[in-house]
Every structure is written in structure tokens, then in C-alpha cells.
Short mmCIF file of C-alpha atoms and ligand atoms in Angstrom, two decimals:
data_model
loop_
_atom_site.label_atom_id
_atom_site.label_comp_id
_atom_site.label_asym_id
_atom_site.label_seq_id
_atom_site.Cartn_x
_atom_site.Cartn_y
_atom_site.Cartn_z
CA UNK A 997 -13.62 1.22 -16.53
CA UNK A 998 -12.17 -1.91 -14.88
CA UNK A 999 -14.94 -4.38 -15.79
CA UNK A 1000 -13.41 -7.75 -16.62
CA UNK A 1001 -10.22 -6.98 -14.66
CA UNK A 1002 -9.14 -8.40 -11.32
CA UNK A 1003 -7.43 -6.28 -8.68
CA UNK A 1004 -5.51 -7.83 -5.80
CA UNK A 1005 -4.79 -5.46 -2.93
CA UNK A 1006 -2.49 -6.69 -0.18
CA UNK A 1007 -3.34 -5.56 3.35
CA UNK A 1008 -6.86 -4.59 2.34
CA UNK A 1009 -8.85 -5.56 5.43
CA UNK A 1010 -8.27 -2.05 6.84
CA UNK A 1011 -7.17 1.53 6.16
CA UNK A 1012 -5.69 2.57 2.84
CA UNK A 1013 -5.84 -0.90 1.26
CA UNK A 1014 -9.57 -1.22 1.90
CA UNK A 1015 -10.14 2.33 0.55
CA UNK A 1016 -8.28 1.44 -2.65
CA UNK A 1017 -10.09 -1.91 -3.02
CA UNK A 1018 -13.47 -0.13 -2.75
CA UNK A 1019 -12.49 2.53 -5.33
CA UNK A 1020 -11.34 -0.15 -7.79
CA UNK A 1021 -14.53 -2.16 -7.13
CA UNK A 1022 -16.63 0.95 -7.94
CA UNK A 1023 -14.95 0.85 -11.37
CA UNK A 1024 -16.17 -2.74 -11.83
CA UNK A 1025 -12.99 -4.68 -10.97
CA UNK A 1026 -13.26 -8.06 -9.26
CA UNK A 1027 -11.37 -7.84 -5.99
CA UNK A 1028 -9.05 -10.19 -4.09
CA UNK A 1029 -8.68 -8.99 -0.51
CA UNK A 1030 -5.81 -9.90 1.82
CA UNK A 1031 -4.87 -9.02 5.38
CA UNK A 1032 -5.53 -9.88 8.99
CA UNK A 1033 -8.36 -9.18 11.45
CA UNK A 1034 -12.02 -8.94 10.43
CA UNK A 1035 -12.48 -10.21 6.88
CA UNK A 1036 -16.28 -10.52 6.72
CA UNK A 1037 -16.89 -6.73 7.07
CA UNK A 1038 -14.52 -5.73 4.24
CA UNK A 1039 -15.82 -8.58 2.02
CA UNK A 1040 -19.41 -7.41 2.57
CA UNK A 1041 -18.45 -3.81 1.67
CA UNK A 1042 -16.95 -4.94 -1.65
CA UNK A 1043 -19.78 -7.39 -2.29
CA UNK A 1044 -22.31 -4.55 -1.87
CA UNK A 1045 -20.74 -2.88 -4.93
CA UNK A 1046 -21.87 -5.82 -7.08
CA UNK A 1047 -18.47 -7.22 -8.05
CA UNK A 1048 -16.90 -10.63 -7.46
CA UNK A 1049 -14.85 -10.67 -4.25
CA UNK A 1050 -12.40 -13.21 -2.83
CA UNK A 1051 -10.04 -13.30 0.10
CA UNK A 1052 -6.70 -14.94 0.81
CA UNK A 1053 -5.08 -14.67 4.23
CA UNK A 1054 -1.43 -14.99 3.13
CA UNK A 1055 1.08 -13.51 5.54
CA UNK A 1056 3.11 -11.03 3.46
CA UNK A 1057 6.26 -11.88 5.40
CA UNK A 1058 6.14 -15.45 4.00
CA UNK A 1059 7.10 -15.95 0.33
CA UNK A 1060 5.49 -19.42 0.17
CA UNK A 1061 2.14 -18.03 1.39
CA UNK A 1062 2.39 -15.18 -1.14
CA UNK A 1063 2.87 -17.80 -3.89
CA UNK A 1064 -0.26 -19.62 -2.63
CA UNK A 1065 -2.24 -16.34 -2.76
CA UNK A 1066 -1.13 -15.65 -6.33
CA UNK A 1067 -2.05 -19.24 -7.31
CA UNK A 1068 -5.49 -18.71 -5.69
CA UNK A 1069 -5.96 -15.49 -7.73
CA UNK A 1070 -4.97 -17.35 -10.91
CA UNK A 1071 -7.30 -20.31 -10.36
CA UNK A 1072 -10.33 -18.41 -8.98
CA UNK A 1073 -10.04 -15.12 -10.93
CA UNK A 1074 -7.91 -15.96 -13.99
CA UNK A 1075 -4.95 -13.89 -12.75
CA UNK A 1076 -4.19 -10.42 -11.39
CA UNK A 1077 -4.51 -7.40 -13.71
CA UNK A 1078 -4.16 -4.64 -11.11
CA UNK A 1079 -1.71 -5.44 -8.33
CA UNK A 1080 -1.67 -3.05 -5.36
CA UNK A 1081 1.20 -3.73 -2.97
CA UNK A 1082 -0.08 -2.04 0.16
CA UNK A 1083 0.44 -4.24 3.25
CA UNK A 1084 2.73 -2.52 5.71
CA UNK A 1085 3.69 -2.17 9.35
CA UNK A 1086 5.61 0.39 11.37
CA UNK A 1087 7.95 0.41 14.37
CA UNK A 1088 9.49 3.50 15.93
CA UNK A 1089 12.86 3.37 17.78
CA UNK A 1090 16.40 4.71 17.55
CA UNK A 1091 18.62 2.43 15.47
CA UNK A 1092 20.64 1.25 18.48
CA UNK A 1093 17.41 0.13 20.17
CA UNK A 1094 15.69 -1.19 17.04
CA UNK A 1095 14.63 -4.82 17.62
CA UNK A 1096 16.23 -7.06 14.97
CA UNK A 1097 13.01 -9.02 14.47
CA UNK A 1098 11.08 -5.75 13.81
CA UNK A 1099 13.68 -4.70 11.21
CA UNK A 1100 13.35 -8.07 9.45
CA UNK A 1101 9.54 -7.97 9.56
CA UNK A 1102 9.32 -4.42 8.16
CA UNK A 1103 11.69 -5.20 5.29
CA UNK A 1104 9.82 -8.46 4.54
CA UNK A 1105 6.28 -7.01 4.68
CA UNK A 1106 6.83 -3.45 3.37
CA UNK A 1107 9.39 -4.29 0.66
CA UNK A 1108 10.15 -7.95 -0.16
CA UNK A 1109 6.46 -8.92 -0.40
CA UNK A 1110 6.13 -6.56 -3.39
CA UNK A 1111 8.98 -8.38 -5.14
CA UNK A 1112 7.22 -11.72 -4.63
CA UNK A 1113 3.75 -10.59 -5.76
CA UNK A 1114 5.17 -8.65 -8.72
CA UNK A 1115 7.43 -11.44 -9.99
CA UNK A 1116 4.41 -13.77 -9.95
CA UNK A 1117 1.94 -11.26 -11.47
CA UNK A 1118 4.03 -9.94 -14.38
CA UNK A 1119 3.94 -13.11 -16.59
CA UNK A 1120 0.09 -12.98 -16.74
CA UNK A 1121 0.21 -9.21 -17.44
CA UNK A 1122 2.74 -9.77 -20.24
CA UNK A 1123 0.45 -12.36 -21.90
CA UNK A 1124 -2.41 -9.83 -21.81
CA UNK A 1125 -0.10 -6.92 -22.62
CA UNK A 1126 -1.96 -4.95 -19.96
CA UNK A 1127 -1.37 -4.52 -16.28
CA UNK A 1128 -1.06 -2.06 -13.44
CA UNK A 1129 1.31 -2.41 -10.49
CA UNK A 1130 0.70 0.24 -7.84
CA UNK A 1131 3.06 0.23 -4.88
CA UNK A 1132 1.94 2.07 -1.76
CA UNK A 1133 5.15 3.70 -0.60
CA UNK A 1134 4.99 6.82 1.61
CA UNK A 1135 6.32 10.35 1.95
CA UNK A 1136 8.94 8.31 3.81
CA UNK A 1137 9.86 6.82 0.41
CA UNK A 1138 11.12 10.29 -0.55
CA UNK A 1139 12.33 11.86 2.70
CA UNK A 1140 13.26 10.49 6.12
CA UNK A 1141 12.22 10.90 9.74
CA UNK A 1142 14.24 9.91 12.79
CA UNK A 1143 13.38 6.67 14.63
CA UNK A 1144 11.94 5.09 11.47
CA UNK A 1145 15.06 3.54 9.90
CA UNK A 1146 13.47 0.26 8.80
CA UNK A 1147 10.31 1.94 7.46
CA UNK A 1148 12.25 4.65 5.60
CA UNK A 1149 14.67 2.05 4.16
CA UNK A 1150 11.78 -0.17 3.01
CA UNK A 1151 9.83 2.75 1.51
CA UNK A 1152 12.87 4.21 -0.31
CA UNK A 1153 13.49 0.63 -1.47
CA UNK A 1154 10.03 0.21 -2.91
CA UNK A 1155 10.34 3.51 -4.80
CA UNK A 1156 13.56 2.17 -6.38
CA UNK A 1157 11.94 -1.19 -7.09
CA UNK A 1158 9.04 0.65 -8.79
CA UNK A 1159 11.41 2.49 -11.12
CA UNK A 1160 13.33 -0.68 -12.05
CA UNK A 1161 10.21 -2.67 -12.97
CA UNK A 1162 8.72 0.35 -14.79
CA UNK A 1163 11.82 0.27 -17.03
CA UNK A 1164 11.59 -3.50 -17.55
CA UNK A 1165 8.00 -3.09 -18.77
CA UNK A 1166 8.32 0.32 -20.44
CA UNK A 1167 7.43 -0.85 -23.97
CA UNK A 1168 4.44 -2.91 -22.84
CA UNK A 1169 0.90 -2.17 -21.69
CA UNK A 1170 2.01 -2.72 -18.10
CA UNK A 1171 2.68 0.36 -15.96
CA UNK A 1172 4.37 0.36 -12.57
CA UNK A 1173 4.07 3.31 -10.19
CA UNK A 1174 4.26 4.21 -6.53
CA UNK A 1175 1.92 6.34 -4.47
CA UNK A 1176 3.52 8.25 -1.58
CA UNK A 1177 0.86 9.17 0.97
CA UNK A 1178 1.39 11.61 3.79
CA UNK A 1179 -0.41 10.96 7.06
CA UNK A 1180 -3.69 9.07 6.80
CA UNK A 1181 -5.77 8.43 9.92
CA UNK A 1182 -5.70 4.61 9.90
CA UNK A 1183 -4.99 2.10 12.71
CA UNK A 1184 -1.25 2.33 11.80
CA UNK A 1185 -1.17 6.08 12.54
CA UNK A 1186 -3.66 5.89 15.43
CA UNK A 1187 -1.09 3.70 17.26
CA UNK A 1188 1.51 6.49 16.93
CA UNK A 1189 -1.00 9.10 18.14
CA UNK A 1190 -1.85 6.94 21.18
CA UNK A 1191 1.87 6.44 21.96
CA UNK A 1192 2.67 10.18 21.60
CA UNK A 1193 -0.31 11.17 23.81
CA UNK A 1194 0.85 8.73 26.52
CA UNK A 1195 4.50 9.86 26.21
CA UNK A 1196 3.70 13.60 26.40
CA UNK A 1197 0.72 13.32 28.79
CA UNK A 1198 -1.60 15.15 26.35
CA UNK A 1199 -5.12 14.50 25.01
CA UNK A 1200 -5.57 12.41 21.83
CA UNK A 1201 -6.89 15.43 19.88
CA UNK A 1202 -3.80 17.46 20.81
CA UNK A 1203 -1.52 14.55 19.83
CA UNK A 1204 -3.35 14.32 16.48
CA UNK A 1205 -2.86 18.05 15.81
CA UNK A 1206 0.83 17.81 16.78
CA UNK A 1207 1.40 14.85 14.47
CA UNK A 1208 -0.04 16.81 11.52
CA UNK A 1209 1.69 20.10 12.38
CA UNK A 1210 5.06 18.32 12.53
CA UNK A 1211 5.04 17.26 8.84
CA UNK A 1212 1.85 18.02 6.92
CA UNK A 1213 1.35 21.68 5.92
CA UNK A 1214 -2.34 21.14 4.99
CA UNK A 1215 -3.01 20.20 8.64
CA UNK A 1216 -5.46 17.65 7.26
CA UNK A 1217 -5.17 13.89 7.03
CA UNK A 1218 -5.12 12.40 3.53
CA UNK A 1219 -8.03 9.95 3.20
CA UNK A 1220 -8.17 6.34 1.94
CA UNK A 1221 -10.89 7.50 -0.51
CA UNK A 1222 -8.57 10.14 -2.05
CA UNK A 1223 -5.81 7.54 -2.41
CA UNK A 1224 -8.33 5.13 -3.94
CA UNK A 1225 -9.19 7.69 -6.61
CA UNK A 1226 -5.48 8.16 -7.41
CA UNK A 1227 -5.19 4.39 -7.85
CA UNK A 1228 -8.20 4.53 -10.21
CA UNK A 1229 -6.48 7.26 -12.24
CA UNK A 1230 -3.24 5.23 -12.43
CA UNK A 1231 -5.34 2.29 -13.68
CA UNK A 1232 -7.00 4.40 -16.39
CA UNK A 1233 -6.00 4.74 -20.07
CA UNK A 1234 -5.06 8.40 -19.37
CA UNK A 1235 -2.23 7.16 -17.13
CA UNK A 1236 -0.69 4.92 -19.81
CA UNK A 1237 2.46 7.05 -19.88
CA UNK A 1238 2.79 7.51 -16.15
CA UNK A 1239 5.65 5.08 -15.60
CA UNK A 1240 8.02 4.77 -12.67
CA UNK A 1241 6.47 7.72 -10.84
CA UNK A 1242 6.56 8.18 -7.08
CA UNK A 1243 3.41 10.27 -6.79
CA UNK A 1244 3.02 12.08 -3.50
CA UNK A 1245 -0.41 12.83 -2.02
CA UNK A 1246 0.76 14.27 1.25
CA UNK A 1247 -0.78 17.68 2.01
CA UNK A 1248 2.50 19.34 0.98
CA UNK A 1249 4.85 17.27 3.20
CA UNK A 1250 7.68 16.74 0.69
CA UNK A 1251 7.35 20.21 -0.83
CA UNK A 1252 9.05 21.60 2.29
P1 LIG B 2170 -3.36 -0.39 8.50
O1 LIG B 2170 -2.66 -0.87 9.71
O2 LIG B 2170 -4.69 0.26 8.61
O3 LIG B 2170 -3.52 -1.56 7.45
C1 LIG B 2170 -2.48 -2.44 7.16
C2 LIG B 2170 -3.07 -3.63 6.44
O4 LIG B 2170 -1.98 -4.54 6.22
C3 LIG B 2170 -4.11 -4.38 7.25
O5 LIG B 2170 -5.08 -4.91 6.38
C4 LIG B 2170 -3.29 -5.50 7.90
O6 LIG B 2170 -4.08 -6.64 8.24
C5 LIG B 2170 -2.33 -5.80 6.76
N1 LIG B 2170 -1.13 -6.50 7.18
C6 LIG B 2170 -0.25 -6.17 8.15
N2 LIG B 2170 0.71 -7.10 8.23
C7 LIG B 2170 0.44 -8.03 7.28
C8 LIG B 2170 1.05 -9.24 6.86
N3 LIG B 2170 2.15 -9.70 7.46
N4 LIG B 2170 0.48 -9.94 5.87
C9 LIG B 2170 -0.67 -9.51 5.29
N5 LIG B 2170 -1.29 -8.38 5.63
C10 LIG B 2170 -0.74 -7.65 6.62
O7 LIG B 2170 -2.30 0.54 7.77
P2 LIG B 2170 -2.45 1.69 6.67
O8 LIG B 2170 -2.14 2.97 7.33
O9 LIG B 2170 -3.70 1.53 5.88
O10 LIG B 2170 -1.18 1.34 5.77
C11 LIG B 2170 -1.27 0.74 4.51
C12 LIG B 2170 -0.01 1.07 3.73
O11 LIG B 2170 0.07 2.47 3.55
C13 LIG B 2170 1.28 0.65 4.42
O12 LIG B 2170 2.19 0.15 3.47
C14 LIG B 2170 1.77 1.94 5.02
O13 LIG B 2170 3.16 1.94 5.19
C15 LIG B 2170 1.34 2.92 3.96
N6 LIG B 2170 1.25 4.30 4.43
C16 LIG B 2170 0.42 4.65 5.46
C17 LIG B 2170 0.37 5.98 5.86
C18 LIG B 2170 -0.55 6.45 6.96
O14 LIG B 2170 -0.43 7.61 7.36
N7 LIG B 2170 -1.46 5.64 7.46
C19 LIG B 2170 1.16 6.94 5.22
C20 LIG B 2170 2.00 6.54 4.20
C21 LIG B 2170 2.03 5.22 3.81
#
């Protein structure tokens, strides 16, 4: 379905981003990966699916590096057709204790980076009159939790950003939507499980169960593969009139 298209997924060396990149690759899209840590493993996984794969290590907190990544995608892949804004970080603290540098980093990486990639991707999509922008928000884009002020602000922000750009492109072949995952067992969530287990003096399995029971009625983690298939649907012709949605896949979290 996506043969001849290029998908760029930010923060795709791990977790949800890698799951989405693999799902889009299975549909034939060429893939531009981004993110930190091991890059060879993720590249090999995409390569094994028989599509063209590239990588750019831009730091999503740095607008000039984001511009370099978009220029790389234009020169090596002819531009970005499916843009998945996924890179994100978390920090947990009461607002009076929240480190200022963590606030700035979360807003830059989880919110402002999507502005920079999108503003640079849309001109190419307008020329082709086809494009998909998929912003990975969170259940925290729709409801809040204590101790997550920066994350909740950034995720509510990206849901609003999604709606605004969906309206700007509403009469074109470009659609802009957000996906709002509940808890997914990735390194980002594993860190919270480790911290809770240490804080409460309980085993990791018990901390995992507690984390799910607190918010997610299904008592199951959402998986990167399930989120990848939702991104495939949003990229499909059937989703042409899904515009400005904030689509939760959260085991019932925000239904409560
Ligand atoms: P993860 O930690 O597994 O992956 C994050 C990815 O972002 C990695 O590839 C990392 O290298 C990259 N990254 C981090 N900082 C970066 C930077 N400055 N520049 C470029 N890349 C950077 O996390 P994840 O759980 O897969 O989260 C992915 C997205 O999904 C995030 O936006 C997160 O907020 C969102 N999300 C996660 C969950 C969950 O339960 N895991 C739930 C809802 C939403």
C-alpha cells in the first residue's frame, strides 16, 4: 500500500517508533529512522523487510538538526510522505520540584520538534497533494496525571497542534492525526516501573501490575505492533476523512 512513499519516524530506534517504522515498512514504504542508542539493529530489522532504509541522528531538541534531517530525507529519499512525530521523553516530579531544564527538554522534544518537522514536510506534501502526519500523543494528551506537568502540557499541546494543521490542510490530500496510546511496555515505561519498585520496595512484576491497575482497565499493555497497525490504517485510503482526530488506543484508560 505504501510502495513509492517515504516514511520518516522520529525516535524510531526503540519502542513505539520502531514498531511503527516496521509496520510502515511491511506496507512497502522506504523508511528514515531517527533516534539515539543502537542504530544498526533497527536498521537491519527494516532492511530485512526489503525496503530502502536510512538514518539521521538529529537531536529533536535542536531545530537546526531537525532541518538537517529533513534536508537529508529530501536529498536521499525525495521528501517525506508519511511523517510520524514520535520522539519523546518523560520526567516525573511535583511542579515545585520540576527541574527547569527537564521542562524545557520535554516541551522541545515532545512538542516543538513536531512543529519543526511538520513545517518542513508540508510543502513537499502539498506539491504531491498527498501526505500523512501522525503525531504520537498519549492518553496524557486527553487527561492528566499528577507529577507529569511538562509531559501532560506537551501532549495536550500536540493534540491541539494536530487539530490546527488538520484544518489548514482539510481540502487537500494531506491528513493530520494524533494517536493517544495508553501504557506500552517500552524503555520509557520500564524506567517508571523500576523507580516505583524501588520506591515501594516491591518486585518488578508487582510494580508492573500496579502501574496497569492504576490507569488501564484492560490490565494489558498496548503493543508497538498494535500502534503500528493503527498508523498503517491512518496512512490508508480508507482514512482519507479521518482528520484532526486524537485516536486513543489505551485499554480503556480515557473511557473512565
Ligand atoms: P522509548 O524511550 O522506547 O523511545 C523513545 C525514542 O525517542 C528512542 O528512539 C529515543 O532514542 C528517541 N529520542 C529520545 N530523545 C530524543 C531526542 N532528543 N532526539 C531524537 N530522538 C530522541 O519511548 P516510547 O515509549 O517508545 O515512546 C515513544 C513516544 O510514545 C513518546 O512520544 C511517548 O511520549 C509516547 N507514548 C509512550 C507511551 C508508553 O507507555 N510507552 C504511552 C503514550 C505515549
